[in-house]
Amino acid sequence: MRKRLMPMAALVGAIATLPLAPAMAAPPATAPAALLDDLSERTFRFFWETTNPANGLVPDRYPSPSFSSIAAVGFGLTAYPIGVERGYITRAQARERVLTTLRFFRNAPQGRQAKGMSGYKGFFYHFLDMKTGARSSKSELSTIDTALLMAGVLHVQSYFDGAGDEEAEIRRLADELYQRIDWQWAQARPPAIVLGWHPETGMLPYDWRGYNEAMLVYVLALASPTHPVEPKAWDEWTSTYDKTWGTSWGQEHLGFASHFGHQYSHVWIDFRGIQDAYMRKRGIDYFENSRRATYAQQAYAIANPLGCKGYGASLWGVTAGDGPADATITDGGVRRKFRSYAGRGMGKEHADDCTIAPTGAVASIAFAPEIAIPAITAMHARYGKQIYGKYGFLDAFNPSFDFGIKLANGRRVPGFGWIDTDYLGIDQGPILAMIANHRDESVWRVMRGNPIIRTGLRRAGFAGGWLDNEAKP
């Protein structure tokens, strides 16, 4: 029998008793090392084996036929050094793949034309054809996805620091790709930065204002030696923060409905101990903010106001990802609206339909390992036969969806529910990188020494911690 919705009065009372996340993270839980080893390697293999070796383009999803996502390429470039450090591939193998990727993007055609181009003004289209690298369908020239791509580019620039010709070429290509991005052109309504551009219709009518995944956009734009935005752009970015600062599920923090917004920029930037003006006023840093958002996710799952099957202390993490179908179904007297792909967040008003994407919890391991690791082990133990495969956790699953209707994604397993049949590159990437950051800070450690990241943070007003120390060579 399905759990009914919790009465609102009882729900509010339950929230009031939930403790804030500890001011300091508890010592990391003892990880089931074998599982983390296996998950890390399987997730790495997604990038190594599904990428087109001729141009370095990573598919948006696999095994469904797919275009490439430039954000997934950024995560792929971040994955290759992790693979070297973990012993999955050699440095020479990684270097070859990275050079192939960077050479492709350096030579990919840029122009205003609607067809046959890969980008314009140094930016790239959100989706590219896996073989030709040209714009796929009518996707937008994307500032955030270009930033995610460039984060991977800067990561390999700092990682490959050897004296040889190939590693010198990696650094040179990275500089060229980053420096040609015209961030000022993307300020359609200064000082903010626009979400994107279409050659058919021009600039999109929306700008990046926080809080969400786009901190990285402004950090990179502020640091540009060729087309920088002014520091007041960061003030514009933070100008809407007060609207989303509040207490959610027992945690006081800067909110964003879908959990990936608390993860993406943190893949590359170590926000521990550094603060901008806004966070200095609030007395925390962005890392602590994401820790609190992670605890809120768990508290929401424990309260389980929508009566989702399986939700609890060890099954949480509502975020963007695939879903079963766009359909409204009445089940056990409860009317549920299910979705296919959606940017899910906590609560019915934020599109929660009982679908869990494992990246929500797994990519939070660096923030709160004491609750993320039990979630990882529980998902594997309880659902592994259905959701754990060749490249680790499939993108999403929904034990509450067991209906015989036409599906938009995945497949129904009678008696279990719905499972996705694809892996998504933009969800695989944070899983791999944040496990690495949890284990030995391998991505953060490299990026703390990147001069672009350091310059961008300083121009945004960040200070403290590692940022006040000299960068290690």
Short mmCIF file of C-alpha atoms in Angstrom, two decimals:
data_model
loop_
_atom_site.label_atom_id
_atom_site.label_comp_id
_atom_site.label_asym_id
_atom_site.label_seq_id
_atom_site.Cartn_x
_atom_site.Cartn_y
_atom_site.Cartn_z
CA MET A 1 0.00 0.00 0.00
CA ARG A 2 1.41 3.39 -1.00
CA LYS A 3 2.20 5.98 1.65
CA ARG A 4 -0.30 8.85 1.73
CA LEU A 5 0.71 12.52 1.81
CA MET A 6 1.81 13.83 5.20
CA PRO A 7 -0.62 16.43 6.67
CA MET A 8 0.93 19.91 6.40
CA ALA A 9 0.82 20.65 10.12
CA ALA A 10 2.70 17.47 10.91
CA LEU A 11 5.14 18.19 8.10
CA VAL A 12 5.97 21.67 9.44
CA GLY A 13 6.49 20.21 12.89
CA ALA A 14 8.83 17.58 11.53
CA ILE A 15 10.91 20.18 9.72
CA ALA A 16 11.21 22.33 12.82
CA THR A 17 12.89 19.50 14.71
CA LEU A 18 15.52 18.85 12.03
CA PRO A 19 19.02 20.01 13.04
CA LEU A 20 21.18 22.25 10.93
CA ALA A 21 24.07 20.55 9.19
CA PRO A 22 27.06 20.52 11.53
CA ALA A 23 29.14 23.68 11.28
CA MET A 24 32.11 21.51 10.33
CA ALA A 25 31.88 18.29 8.36
CA ALA A 26 32.12 15.16 10.43
CA PRO A 27 35.15 12.96 9.69
CA PRO A 28 34.52 11.17 6.40
CA ALA A 29 32.65 7.92 6.84
CA THR A 30 34.63 4.77 6.18
CA ALA A 31 33.84 4.17 2.55
CA PRO A 32 33.18 0.76 1.10
CA ALA A 33 36.38 1.21 -0.86
CA ALA A 34 35.68 -1.54 -3.34
CA LEU A 35 32.37 0.02 -4.36
CA LEU A 36 33.83 3.51 -4.77
CA ASP A 37 36.73 2.03 -6.74
CA ASP A 38 34.35 0.19 -9.02
CA LEU A 39 31.96 3.11 -9.46
CA SER A 40 34.81 5.51 -10.20
CA GLU A 41 36.36 3.27 -12.84
CA ARG A 42 33.06 2.39 -14.52
CA THR A 43 32.11 6.07 -14.67
CA PHE A 44 35.51 6.97 -16.10
CA ARG A 45 35.06 4.30 -18.78
CA PHE A 46 31.91 6.10 -19.94
CA PHE A 47 34.06 9.00 -21.08
CA TRP A 48 36.97 6.93 -22.32
CA GLU A 49 34.93 4.45 -24.37
CA THR A 50 31.95 6.43 -25.70
CA THR A 51 33.88 9.51 -26.86
CA ASN A 52 34.60 9.82 -30.57
CA PRO A 53 38.39 9.22 -30.66
CA ALA A 54 38.68 11.16 -33.92
CA ASN A 55 37.59 14.50 -32.42
CA GLY A 56 37.16 14.09 -28.65
CA LEU A 57 33.41 14.73 -28.70
CA VAL A 58 31.52 13.12 -25.82
CA PRO A 59 27.91 12.01 -26.37
CA ASP A 60 25.16 13.72 -24.45
CA ARG A 61 23.81 10.27 -23.61
CA TYR A 62 24.61 6.62 -24.23
CA PRO A 63 23.64 4.07 -25.55
CA SER A 64 20.78 5.95 -27.23
CA PRO A 65 21.97 7.61 -30.46
CA SER A 66 23.02 11.10 -29.48
CA PHE A 67 24.65 14.37 -30.41
CA SER A 68 27.58 15.61 -28.35
CA SER A 69 27.14 17.91 -25.36
CA ILE A 70 29.98 20.42 -25.04
CA ALA A 71 29.47 20.39 -21.26
CA ALA A 72 30.02 16.63 -21.32
CA VAL A 73 33.27 17.29 -23.21
CA GLY A 74 34.34 19.56 -20.36
CA PHE A 75 33.63 16.77 -17.89
CA GLY A 76 35.50 14.36 -20.16
CA LEU A 77 38.59 16.57 -20.19
CA THR A 78 38.38 16.59 -16.40
CA ALA A 79 38.02 12.80 -16.36
CA TYR A 80 41.23 12.00 -18.25
CA PRO A 81 43.66 13.29 -15.59
CA ILE A 82 41.59 11.48 -12.96
CA GLY A 83 42.07 8.33 -15.03
CA VAL A 84 45.82 8.87 -15.01
CA GLU A 85 45.91 9.45 -11.24
CA ARG A 86 43.82 6.35 -10.56
CA GLY A 87 45.84 4.19 -12.96
CA TYR A 88 43.04 3.55 -15.46
CA ILE A 89 45.08 4.94 -18.37
CA THR A 90 48.60 6.23 -18.91
CA ARG A 91 49.58 9.87 -19.04
CA ALA A 92 50.50 9.39 -22.70
CA GLN A 93 47.04 8.01 -23.50
CA ALA A 94 45.36 10.92 -21.74
CA ARG A 95 47.64 13.42 -23.44
CA GLU A 96 46.74 12.04 -26.88
CA ARG A 97 43.00 12.22 -26.19
CA VAL A 98 43.28 15.75 -24.80
CA LEU A 99 45.27 16.98 -27.78
CA THR A 100 42.73 15.48 -30.17
CA THR A 101 39.94 17.30 -28.33
CA LEU A 102 41.65 20.67 -28.07
CA ARG A 103 42.83 20.62 -31.68
CA PHE A 104 39.29 19.89 -32.81
CA PHE A 105 37.81 22.83 -30.90
CA ARG A 106 40.61 25.16 -31.97
CA ASN A 107 39.96 24.32 -35.65
CA ALA A 108 36.16 23.98 -35.49
CA PRO A 109 34.47 26.60 -37.69
CA GLN A 110 33.14 29.73 -36.01
CA GLY A 111 30.71 32.15 -37.64
CA ARG A 112 27.26 33.71 -37.69
CA GLN A 113 25.85 31.18 -40.15
CA ALA A 114 23.03 29.02 -38.82
CA LYS A 115 24.40 25.83 -40.36
CA GLY A 116 27.81 24.24 -40.56
CA MET A 117 29.32 26.18 -37.65
CA SER A 118 30.46 24.87 -34.28
CA GLY A 119 30.32 28.22 -32.54
CA TYR A 120 30.67 31.98 -32.69
CA LYS A 121 32.66 34.64 -30.83
CA GLY A 122 34.66 31.92 -29.10
CA PHE A 123 31.53 30.29 -27.63
CA PHE A 124 30.24 26.92 -28.81
CA TYR A 125 26.81 25.54 -29.47
CA HIS A 126 25.25 23.47 -26.69
CA PHE A 127 25.02 20.38 -28.90
CA LEU A 128 27.30 19.35 -31.76
CA ASP A 129 27.08 16.53 -34.27
CA MET A 130 29.18 13.64 -32.94
CA LYS A 131 30.97 13.13 -36.27
CA THR A 132 31.20 16.51 -37.95
CA GLY A 133 31.21 18.75 -34.89
CA ALA A 134 28.75 21.16 -36.51
CA ARG A 135 25.79 22.66 -34.65
CA SER A 136 23.18 20.01 -33.94
CA SER A 137 19.56 20.85 -34.73
CA LYS A 138 18.83 24.42 -33.61
CA SER A 139 20.66 24.36 -30.29
CA GLU A 140 21.71 27.65 -28.76
CA LEU A 141 25.17 29.14 -28.46
CA SER A 142 25.45 28.51 -24.74
CA THR A 143 27.42 30.56 -22.23
CA ILE A 144 27.08 28.06 -19.38
CA ASP A 145 27.92 25.03 -21.48
CA THR A 146 30.91 26.85 -22.98
CA ALA A 147 32.01 27.65 -19.41
CA LEU A 148 31.73 23.98 -18.41
CA LEU A 149 33.75 23.06 -21.49
CA MET A 150 36.37 25.67 -20.60
CA ALA A 151 36.60 24.42 -17.03
CA GLY A 152 37.75 21.09 -18.46
CA VAL A 153 40.11 22.92 -20.83
CA LEU A 154 41.68 24.83 -17.94
CA HIS A 155 41.92 21.66 -15.89
CA VAL A 156 44.05 19.90 -18.51
CA GLN A 157 46.05 23.09 -19.02
CA SER A 158 47.13 23.03 -15.38
CA TYR A 159 47.44 19.26 -15.11
CA PHE A 160 49.72 18.78 -18.12
CA ASP A 161 52.59 20.89 -16.85
CA GLY A 162 55.49 18.94 -18.36
CA ALA A 163 58.28 20.34 -20.52
CA GLY A 164 57.61 18.17 -23.58
CA ASP A 165 56.24 19.56 -26.84
CA GLU A 166 52.84 17.85 -26.51
CA GLU A 167 52.13 19.14 -23.02
CA ALA A 168 53.31 22.60 -24.06
CA GLU A 169 50.85 22.41 -26.96
CA ILE A 170 48.02 21.51 -24.58
CA ARG A 171 48.72 24.64 -22.54
CA ARG A 172 48.99 26.79 -25.65
CA LEU A 173 45.73 25.50 -27.14
CA ALA A 174 43.94 26.00 -23.83
CA ASP A 175 45.06 29.62 -23.74
CA GLU A 176 43.93 30.16 -27.31
CA LEU A 177 40.49 28.65 -26.75
CA TYR A 178 39.86 30.56 -23.55
CA GLN A 179 41.20 33.91 -24.69
CA ARG A 180 39.13 34.12 -27.85
CA ILE A 181 35.79 33.99 -25.96
CA ASP A 182 34.15 37.41 -26.22
CA TRP A 183 32.40 37.69 -22.87
CA GLN A 184 31.63 41.36 -23.47
CA TRP A 185 29.64 40.46 -26.58
CA ALA A 186 27.56 38.15 -24.37
CA GLN A 187 26.50 41.08 -22.18
CA ALA A 188 23.30 41.79 -24.06
CA ARG A 189 22.02 43.75 -21.06
CA PRO A 190 25.17 44.80 -19.16
CA PRO A 191 26.50 44.08 -16.67
CA ALA A 192 24.77 40.68 -16.67
CA ILE A 193 25.77 37.85 -19.03
CA VAL A 194 23.14 36.35 -21.30
CA LEU A 195 22.24 32.66 -21.27
CA GLY A 196 22.80 32.23 -25.00
CA TRP A 197 22.26 33.24 -28.62
CA HIS A 198 20.57 31.84 -31.71
CA PRO A 199 21.78 32.83 -35.18
CA GLU A 200 18.15 32.89 -36.30
CA THR A 201 16.75 35.16 -33.57
CA GLY A 202 19.68 36.71 -31.70
CA MET A 203 20.25 36.92 -27.95
CA LEU A 204 18.05 34.99 -25.58
CA PRO A 205 15.86 37.20 -23.36
CA TYR A 206 17.35 35.84 -20.12
CA ASP A 207 20.48 36.71 -18.16
CA TRP A 208 22.45 34.81 -15.54
CA ARG A 209 21.58 35.98 -12.05
CA GLY A 210 22.20 33.76 -9.04
CA TYR A 211 22.00 31.51 -7.35
CA ASN A 212 22.46 28.53 -9.73
CA GLU A 213 25.11 26.58 -11.60
CA ALA A 214 26.52 29.60 -13.44
CA MET A 215 29.00 30.97 -10.87
CA LEU A 216 31.61 29.50 -13.18
CA VAL A 217 30.44 31.69 -16.08
CA TYR A 218 31.22 34.87 -14.17
CA VAL A 219 34.50 33.64 -12.70
CA LEU A 220 35.80 32.84 -16.19
CA ALA A 221 34.42 36.04 -17.71
CA LEU A 222 35.98 38.22 -15.01
CA ALA A 223 39.43 36.69 -15.54
CA SER A 224 39.63 37.04 -19.32
CA PRO A 225 42.79 38.84 -20.48
CA THR A 226 41.13 39.71 -23.80
CA HIS A 227 37.40 40.35 -23.30
CA PRO A 228 36.80 40.67 -19.54
CA VAL A 229 33.61 41.79 -17.87
CA GLU A 230 33.80 44.31 -15.04
CA PRO A 231 33.57 43.33 -11.35
CA LYS A 232 30.13 44.90 -11.21
CA ALA A 233 28.97 41.87 -13.24
CA TRP A 234 29.47 39.78 -10.08
CA ASP A 235 27.41 42.29 -8.13
CA GLU A 236 24.65 41.85 -10.71
CA TRP A 237 24.96 38.06 -10.37
CA THR A 238 24.50 38.22 -6.59
CA SER A 239 21.80 40.91 -6.73
CA THR A 240 18.98 38.36 -6.53
CA TYR A 241 20.50 36.19 -3.79
CA ASP A 242 18.28 37.52 -1.01
CA LYS A 243 15.25 36.18 -2.87
CA THR A 244 16.46 32.60 -2.42
CA TRP A 245 18.17 32.85 0.96
CA GLY A 246 16.06 31.17 3.61
CA THR A 247 15.39 28.01 5.57
CA SER A 248 14.51 24.94 3.57
CA TRP A 249 13.93 21.59 5.23
CA GLY A 250 15.71 22.68 8.39
CA GLN A 251 18.71 24.23 6.64
CA GLU A 252 19.36 27.96 6.30
CA HIS A 253 21.14 28.56 3.03
CA LEU A 254 21.09 30.06 -0.44
CA GLY A 255 18.66 27.90 -2.35
CA PHE A 256 18.33 26.49 -5.82
CA ALA A 257 15.63 23.94 -6.53
CA SER A 258 17.58 21.36 -8.53
CA HIS A 259 20.61 19.98 -6.71
CA PHE A 260 23.01 20.15 -9.65
CA GLY A 261 23.07 23.92 -9.15
CA HIS A 262 24.86 23.28 -5.86
CA GLN A 263 27.37 20.96 -7.54
CA TYR A 264 28.56 22.04 -10.98
CA SER A 265 30.83 25.01 -10.21
CA HIS A 266 32.16 23.10 -7.18
CA VAL A 267 33.52 20.34 -9.42
CA TRP A 268 36.42 22.64 -10.35
CA ILE A 269 36.49 25.40 -7.73
CA ASP A 270 37.34 24.67 -4.12
CA PHE A 271 35.05 27.10 -2.31
CA ARG A 272 36.12 25.98 1.16
CA GLY A 273 37.31 28.89 3.27
CA ILE A 274 36.95 31.58 0.59
CA GLN A 275 34.16 34.14 0.55
CA ASP A 276 32.79 36.92 -1.62
CA ALA A 277 31.04 39.93 -0.12
CA TYR A 278 27.68 38.20 0.07
CA MET A 279 28.93 35.11 1.85
CA ARG A 280 31.02 37.20 4.24
CA LYS A 281 27.78 38.93 5.21
CA ARG A 282 26.10 35.56 5.78
CA GLY A 283 29.02 34.09 7.70
CA ILE A 284 29.50 30.97 5.59
CA ASP A 285 31.13 30.01 2.30
CA TYR A 286 29.68 28.42 -0.83
CA PHE A 287 30.96 24.99 0.16
CA GLU A 288 29.08 25.15 3.45
CA ASN A 289 26.07 26.37 1.50
CA SER A 290 26.16 23.23 -0.66
CA ARG A 291 26.62 21.07 2.45
CA ARG A 292 23.47 22.54 3.92
CA ALA A 293 21.62 22.05 0.65
CA THR A 294 22.72 18.41 0.73
CA TYR A 295 21.39 17.95 4.26
CA ALA A 296 18.14 19.59 3.17
CA GLN A 297 17.85 16.99 0.42
CA GLN A 298 18.14 14.19 2.94
CA ALA A 299 15.69 15.85 5.34
CA TYR A 300 13.18 16.25 2.51
CA ALA A 301 13.48 12.58 1.63
CA ILE A 302 13.01 11.55 5.27
CA ALA A 303 9.87 13.69 5.57
CA ASN A 304 8.75 12.40 2.15
CA PRO A 305 5.77 14.73 1.78
CA LEU A 306 4.76 13.26 -1.59
CA GLY A 307 4.82 9.68 -0.35
CA CYS A 308 7.45 8.54 -2.85
CA LYS A 309 8.39 4.89 -2.68
CA GLY A 310 11.85 4.35 -1.24
CA TYR A 311 12.58 7.93 -0.14
CA GLY A 312 14.39 8.11 3.17
CA ALA A 313 17.70 8.74 4.94
CA SER A 314 19.57 6.62 2.42
CA LEU A 315 17.62 7.45 -0.74
CA TRP A 316 17.64 11.14 -1.63
CA GLY A 317 18.96 13.56 -4.21
CA VAL A 318 16.31 15.24 -6.36
CA THR A 319 17.98 16.87 -9.35
CA ALA A 320 17.84 17.23 -13.13
CA GLY A 321 17.75 14.08 -15.21
CA ASP A 322 15.69 11.66 -17.21
CA GLY A 323 12.21 10.56 -16.16
CA PRO A 324 9.65 8.03 -17.33
CA ALA A 325 7.00 10.05 -19.22
CA ASP A 326 5.04 13.27 -19.39
CA ALA A 327 1.82 11.98 -17.88
CA THR A 328 -0.58 12.56 -14.98
CA ILE A 329 -1.70 9.40 -13.21
CA THR A 330 -3.90 8.79 -10.17
CA ASP A 331 -2.46 6.06 -7.98
CA GLY A 332 -3.92 5.03 -4.62
CA GLY A 333 -5.95 8.22 -4.50
CA VAL A 334 -2.88 10.39 -5.14
CA ARG A 335 -2.69 12.31 -8.41
CA ARG A 336 0.90 12.47 -9.65
CA LYS A 337 2.35 14.39 -12.55
CA PHE A 338 5.30 12.51 -14.00
CA ARG A 339 7.87 14.03 -16.34
CA SER A 340 10.41 12.87 -18.90
CA TYR A 341 13.60 14.95 -18.76
CA ALA A 342 13.20 17.69 -16.15
CA GLY A 343 15.14 19.91 -13.78
CA ARG A 344 13.58 18.38 -10.69
CA GLY A 345 13.74 19.93 -7.25
CA MET A 346 12.30 19.25 -3.83
CA GLY A 347 8.53 19.42 -3.66
CA LYS A 348 5.66 19.09 -6.07
CA GLU A 349 6.01 22.75 -7.03
CA HIS A 350 9.55 22.00 -8.23
CA ALA A 351 8.62 18.99 -10.36
CA ASP A 352 9.50 16.20 -7.95
CA ASP A 353 7.78 13.10 -9.31
CA CYS A 354 9.59 10.51 -7.17
CA THR A 355 12.38 10.12 -9.76
CA ILE A 356 15.88 9.81 -8.31
CA ALA A 357 19.04 10.55 -10.30
CA PRO A 358 21.97 8.91 -8.46
CA THR A 359 24.23 11.85 -9.33
CA GLY A 360 22.24 13.92 -6.82
CA ALA A 361 23.65 11.98 -3.88
CA VAL A 362 26.87 10.62 -5.37
CA ALA A 363 28.15 14.01 -6.58
CA SER A 364 27.47 15.38 -3.08
CA ILE A 365 30.08 13.07 -1.57
CA ALA A 366 32.61 15.87 -1.28
CA PHE A 367 30.16 18.05 0.67
CA ALA A 368 28.76 15.53 3.13
CA PRO A 369 30.37 12.09 2.86
CA GLU A 370 28.76 11.05 6.13
CA ILE A 371 25.35 10.96 4.46
CA ALA A 372 26.32 10.55 0.80
CA ILE A 373 28.31 7.34 1.24
CA PRO A 374 25.44 5.52 2.99
CA ALA A 375 23.17 6.65 0.13
CA ILE A 376 25.61 5.28 -2.46
CA THR A 377 25.94 1.93 -0.72
CA ALA A 378 22.18 1.66 -0.12
CA MET A 379 21.31 2.41 -3.77
CA HIS A 380 23.80 -0.19 -4.89
CA ALA A 381 22.63 -2.78 -2.37
CA ARG A 382 18.87 -2.25 -2.82
CA TYR A 383 18.63 -1.43 -6.51
CA GLY A 384 21.97 -2.37 -8.02
CA LYS A 385 20.66 -5.24 -10.11
CA GLN A 386 18.36 -2.83 -11.91
CA ILE A 387 20.31 0.46 -12.01
CA TYR A 388 24.03 -0.38 -11.86
CA GLY A 389 25.66 -1.40 -15.09
CA LYS A 390 28.59 -1.11 -17.46
CA TYR A 391 29.25 2.57 -16.73
CA GLY A 392 28.06 2.69 -13.13
CA PHE A 393 24.68 4.04 -12.09
CA LEU A 394 22.16 4.54 -14.88
CA ASP A 395 20.95 8.11 -15.02
CA ALA A 396 17.69 7.76 -13.07
CA PHE A 397 15.06 5.44 -11.63
CA ASN A 398 11.61 5.70 -10.10
CA PRO A 399 10.23 2.92 -7.87
CA SER A 400 6.89 4.79 -7.70
CA PHE A 401 6.28 4.52 -11.45
CA ASP A 402 4.96 1.06 -12.32
CA PHE A 403 2.36 1.81 -14.95
CA GLY A 404 1.84 0.28 -18.36
CA ILE A 405 1.83 3.46 -20.44
CA LYS A 406 4.01 4.68 -23.28
CA LEU A 407 7.40 5.78 -21.97
CA ALA A 408 9.54 8.71 -23.06
CA ASN A 409 12.73 7.13 -21.73
CA GLY A 410 13.93 3.89 -20.25
CA ARG A 411 11.84 0.85 -19.42
CA ARG A 412 9.38 -0.39 -16.87
CA VAL A 413 10.29 -3.35 -14.69
CA PRO A 414 7.01 -4.77 -13.31
CA GLY A 415 7.16 -4.99 -9.56
CA PHE A 416 10.12 -2.61 -9.37
CA GLY A 417 9.16 0.53 -11.25
CA TRP A 418 10.88 2.56 -13.94
CA ILE A 419 14.58 2.62 -14.78
CA ASP A 420 16.45 4.67 -17.29
CA THR A 421 18.44 2.84 -19.95
CA ASP A 422 20.87 5.71 -20.63
CA TYR A 423 23.86 7.30 -19.00
CA LEU A 424 24.08 11.12 -19.32
CA GLY A 425 27.48 12.75 -19.66
CA ILE A 426 26.59 15.82 -17.58
CA ASP A 427 25.56 13.55 -14.70
CA GLN A 428 28.44 11.09 -15.07
CA GLY A 429 30.99 13.90 -14.92
CA PRO A 430 30.14 15.22 -11.44
CA ILE A 431 30.00 11.66 -10.09
CA LEU A 432 33.57 10.92 -11.15
CA ALA A 433 35.03 14.32 -10.30
CA MET A 434 33.42 14.66 -6.88
CA ILE A 435 34.46 11.16 -5.83
CA ALA A 436 37.99 12.24 -6.79
CA ASN A 437 37.68 15.48 -4.82
CA HIS A 438 36.39 13.58 -1.82
CA ARG A 439 39.25 11.12 -1.95
CA ASP A 440 42.26 13.33 -2.55
CA GLU A 441 41.05 16.73 -3.83
CA SER A 442 42.58 15.86 -7.18
CA VAL A 443 40.53 18.27 -9.31
CA TRP A 444 40.48 21.03 -6.70
CA ARG A 445 44.20 20.68 -6.09
CA VAL A 446 44.99 21.19 -9.77
CA MET A 447 42.56 24.07 -10.20
CA ARG A 448 43.72 25.95 -7.09
CA GLY A 449 46.91 26.64 -9.04
CA ASN A 450 45.21 27.79 -12.24
CA PRO A 451 45.82 31.53 -12.70
CA ILE A 452 42.52 32.07 -14.52
CA ILE A 453 40.49 30.63 -11.65
CA ARG A 454 42.47 32.60 -9.08
CA THR A 455 42.13 35.87 -11.04
CA GLY A 456 38.41 35.40 -11.63
CA LEU A 457 37.73 34.71 -7.97
CA ARG A 458 39.73 37.71 -6.83
CA ARG A 459 37.98 40.04 -9.30
CA ALA A 460 34.67 38.74 -7.95
CA GLY A 461 35.77 39.84 -4.47
CA PHE A 462 36.71 36.45 -3.03
CA ALA A 463 39.37 36.32 -0.34
CA GLY A 464 40.59 34.03 2.42
CA GLY A 465 41.88 30.49 2.73
CA TRP A 466 43.92 29.03 -0.09
CA LEU A 467 43.22 32.03 -2.34
CA ASP A 468 45.33 34.28 -0.10
CA ASN A 469 48.28 31.94 -0.42
CA GLU A 470 50.68 31.95 -3.34
CA ALA A 471 49.75 29.47 -6.07
CA LYS A 472 51.95 26.41 -6.12
CA PRO A 473 53.92 26.02 -9.35
#
